[in-house]
Amino acid sequence: MTMSLGPYASFIATSYAAAALVVAILIGWIVLDYRSQTRRLRELDRSGITRRSGRGAMDRP
């Protein structure tokens, strides 16, 4: 199947390429942030810091 995009073919192709690049950058950013947050949570867990929501109602000081 061939498509004729007419005189705007370069604009359309560039727009799709730019959109794909932005999506790829956002996916990469999310992956890196996930790894960073996971690493920070592991460090906090190793140091003994717990979540406030992990305590029961009777455990409050």
GROMACS .gro file of N, CA and C in nm:
model
  183
    1MET      N    1   0.084  -0.116   0.000
    1MET     CA    2   0.000   0.000   0.000
    1MET      C    3   0.090   0.124   0.000
    2THR      N    4   0.075   0.205  -0.098
    2THR     CA    5   0.155   0.327  -0.106
    2THR      C    6   0.065   0.446  -0.079
    3MET      N    7   0.124   0.547  -0.014
    3MET     CA    8   0.049   0.667   0.017
    3MET      C    9   0.115   0.786  -0.052
    4SER      N   10   0.034   0.874  -0.097
    4SER     CA   11   0.084   0.997  -0.155
    4SER      C   12   0.049   1.109  -0.058
    5LEU      N   13   0.150   1.164   0.005
    5LEU     CA   14   0.127   1.269   0.104
    5LEU      C   15   0.130   1.408   0.042
    6GLY      N   16   0.162   1.414  -0.082
    6GLY     CA   17   0.161   1.541  -0.152
    6GLY      C   18   0.277   1.630  -0.113
    7PRO      N   19   0.258   1.759  -0.129
    7PRO     CA   20   0.368   1.853  -0.104
    7PRO      C   21   0.404   1.867   0.044
    8TYR      N   22   0.323   1.812   0.131
    8TYR     CA   23   0.348   1.824   0.275
    8TYR      C   24   0.413   1.699   0.333
    9ALA      N   25   0.463   1.612   0.252
    9ALA     CA   26   0.520   1.486   0.299
    9ALA      C   27   0.634   1.507   0.397
   10SER      N   28   0.723   1.599   0.370
   10SER     CA   29   0.836   1.620   0.460
   10SER      C   30   0.790   1.674   0.595
   11PHE      N   31   0.691   1.763   0.594
   11PHE     CA   32   0.637   1.815   0.719
   11PHE      C   33   0.571   1.705   0.801
   12ILE      N   34   0.493   1.621   0.735
   12ILE     CA   35   0.424   1.512   0.805
   12ILE      C   36   0.525   1.413   0.861
   13ALA      N   37   0.624   1.374   0.782
   13ALA     CA   38   0.725   1.279   0.829
   13ALA      C   39   0.805   1.337   0.945
   14THR      N   40   0.840   1.464   0.936
   14THR     CA   41   0.915   1.530   1.044
   14THR      C   42   0.830   1.537   1.171
   15SER      N   43   0.703   1.564   1.157
   15SER     CA   44   0.614   1.572   1.273
   15SER      C   45   0.602   1.437   1.343
   16TYR      N   46   0.586   1.331   1.264
   16TYR     CA   47   0.578   1.197   1.323
   16TYR      C   48   0.711   1.160   1.389
   17ALA      N   49   0.821   1.194   1.329
   17ALA     CA   50   0.952   1.164   1.387
   17ALA      C   51   0.972   1.240   1.517
   18ALA      N   52   0.932   1.367   1.520
   18ALA     CA   53   0.945   1.447   1.642
   18ALA      C   54   0.857   1.390   1.753
   19ALA      N   55   0.735   1.351   1.719
   19ALA     CA   56   0.646   1.293   1.820
   19ALA      C   57   0.703   1.162   1.874
   20ALA      N   58   0.757   1.080   1.786
   20ALA     CA   59   0.817   0.953   1.829
   20ALA      C   60   0.937   0.978   1.920
   21LEU      N   61   1.017   1.080   1.887
   21LEU     CA   62   1.133   1.114   1.969
   21LEU      C   63   1.090   1.160   2.108
   22VAL      N   64   0.988   1.244   2.114
   22VAL     CA   65   0.939   1.292   2.244
   22VAL      C   66   0.887   1.176   2.327
   23VAL      N   67   0.812   1.085   2.267
   23VAL     CA   68   0.760   0.969   2.340
   23VAL      C   69   0.876   0.882   2.390
   24ALA      N   70   0.977   0.860   2.307
   24ALA     CA   71   1.093   0.781   2.348
   24ALA      C   72   1.167   0.847   2.464
   25ILE      N   73   1.182   0.978   2.460
   25ILE     CA   74   1.248   1.050   2.569
   25ILE      C   75   1.167   1.038   2.697
   26LEU      N   76   1.036   1.051   2.689
   26LEU     CA   77   0.952   1.038   2.808
   26LEU      C   78   0.959   0.897   2.867
   27ILE      N   79   0.959   0.797   2.782
   27ILE     CA   80   0.971   0.659   2.832
   27ILE      C   81   1.105   0.640   2.901
   28GLY      N   82   1.212   0.691   2.843
   28GLY     CA   83   1.344   0.682   2.905
   28GLY      C   84   1.349   0.752   3.039
   29TRP      N   85   1.287   0.871   3.045
   29TRP     CA   86   1.284   0.949   3.168
   29TRP      C   87   1.209   0.871   3.277
   30ILE      N   88   1.098   0.808   3.242
   30ILE     CA   89   1.020   0.731   3.338
   30ILE      C   90   1.100   0.612   3.389
   31VAL      N   91   1.169   0.543   3.300
   31VAL     CA   92   1.251   0.428   3.340
   31VAL      C   93   1.361   0.471   3.436
   32LEU      N   94   1.431   0.579   3.403
   32LEU     CA   95   1.538   0.628   3.490
   32LEU      C   96   1.484   0.673   3.626
   33ASP      N   97   1.370   0.741   3.627
   33ASP     CA   98   1.311   0.786   3.752
   33ASP      C   99   1.266   0.667   3.837
   34TYR      N  100   1.211   0.565   3.774
   34TYR     CA  101   1.169   0.444   3.846
   34TYR      C  102   1.289   0.379   3.914
   35ARG      N  103   1.399   0.367   3.840
   35ARG     CA  104   1.519   0.307   3.898
   35ARG      C  105   1.572   0.391   4.014
   36SER      N  106   1.570   0.523   3.998
   36SER     CA  107   1.618   0.612   4.103
   36SER      C  108   1.531   0.599   4.228
   37GLN      N  109   1.400   0.601   4.211
   37GLN     CA  110   1.310   0.591   4.325
   37GLN      C  111   1.322   0.455   4.394
   38THR      N  112   1.338   0.349   4.317
   38THR     CA  113   1.355   0.216   4.374
   38THR      C  114   1.484   0.209   4.455
   39ARG      N  115   1.591   0.266   4.402
   39ARG     CA  116   1.718   0.269   4.472
   39ARG      C  117   1.706   0.348   4.603
   40ARG      N  118   1.638   0.463   4.600
   40ARG     CA  119   1.621   0.544   4.720
   40ARG      C  120   1.539   0.470   4.825
   41LEU      N  121   1.434   0.401   4.781
   41LEU     CA  122   1.353   0.325   4.876
   41LEU      C  123   1.433   0.212   4.940
   42ARG      N  124   1.518   0.145   4.861
   42ARG     CA  125   1.602   0.039   4.918
   42ARG      C  126   1.698   0.096   5.021
   43GLU      N  127   1.758   0.212   4.991
   43GLU     CA  128   1.850   0.275   5.086
   43GLU      C  129   1.779   0.314   5.215
   44LEU      N  130   1.659   0.369   5.203
   44LEU     CA  131   1.583   0.405   5.322
   44LEU      C  132   1.544   0.282   5.402
   45ASP      N  133   1.508   0.176   5.334
   45ASP     CA  134   1.471   0.051   5.401
   45ASP      C  135   1.591  -0.007   5.476
   46ARG      N  136   1.708  -0.003   5.414
   46ARG     CA  137   1.830  -0.054   5.480
   46ARG      C  138   1.867   0.029   5.602
   47SER      N  139   1.840   0.159   5.597
   47SER     CA  140   1.877   0.244   5.710
   47SER      C  141   1.775   0.237   5.823
   48GLY      N  142   1.664   0.166   5.802
   48GLY     CA  143   1.568   0.146   5.909
   48GLY      C  144   1.453   0.244   5.908
   49ILE      N  145   1.447   0.332   5.811
   49ILE     CA  146   1.338   0.428   5.804
   49ILE      C  147   1.216   0.358   5.747
   50THR      N  148   1.103   0.374   5.816
   50THR     CA  149   0.980   0.310   5.770
   50THR      C  150   0.878   0.416   5.731
   51ARG      N  151   0.775   0.374   5.663
   51ARG     CA  152   0.668   0.465   5.623
   51ARG      C  153   0.578   0.493   5.741
   52ARG      N  154   0.528   0.616   5.749
   52ARG     CA  155   0.435   0.649   5.855
   52ARG      C  156   0.305   0.571   5.840
   53SER      N  157   0.266   0.545   5.715
   53SER     CA  158   0.142   0.473   5.693
   53SER      C  159   0.155   0.325   5.728
   54GLY      N  160   0.277   0.277   5.753
   54GLY     CA  161   0.298   0.139   5.789
   54GLY      C  162   0.268   0.110   5.933
   55ARG      N  163   0.256   0.216   6.016
   55ARG     CA  164   0.228   0.198   6.158
   55ARG      C  165   0.078   0.184   6.180
   56GLY      N  166   0.045   0.115   6.285
   56GLY     CA  167  -0.096   0.103   6.324
   56GLY      C  168  -0.140   0.225   6.403
   57ALA      N  169  -0.267   0.236   6.428
   57ALA     CA  170  -0.321   0.351   6.501
   57ALA      C  171  -0.272   0.353   6.646
   58MET      N  172  -0.246   0.237   6.704
   58MET     CA  173  -0.204   0.229   6.843
   58MET      C  174  -0.052   0.249   6.858
   59ASP      N  175   0.022   0.252   6.749
   59ASP     CA  176   0.167   0.264   6.756
   59ASP      C  177   0.215   0.409   6.763
   60ARG      N  178   0.125   0.503   6.761
   60ARG     CA  179   0.166   0.644   6.759
   60ARG      C  180   0.225   0.682   6.894
   61PRO      N  181   0.324   0.771   6.891
   61PRO     CA  182   0.388   0.812   7.018
   61PRO      C  183   0.298   0.897   7.106
   0.00000   0.00000   0.00000
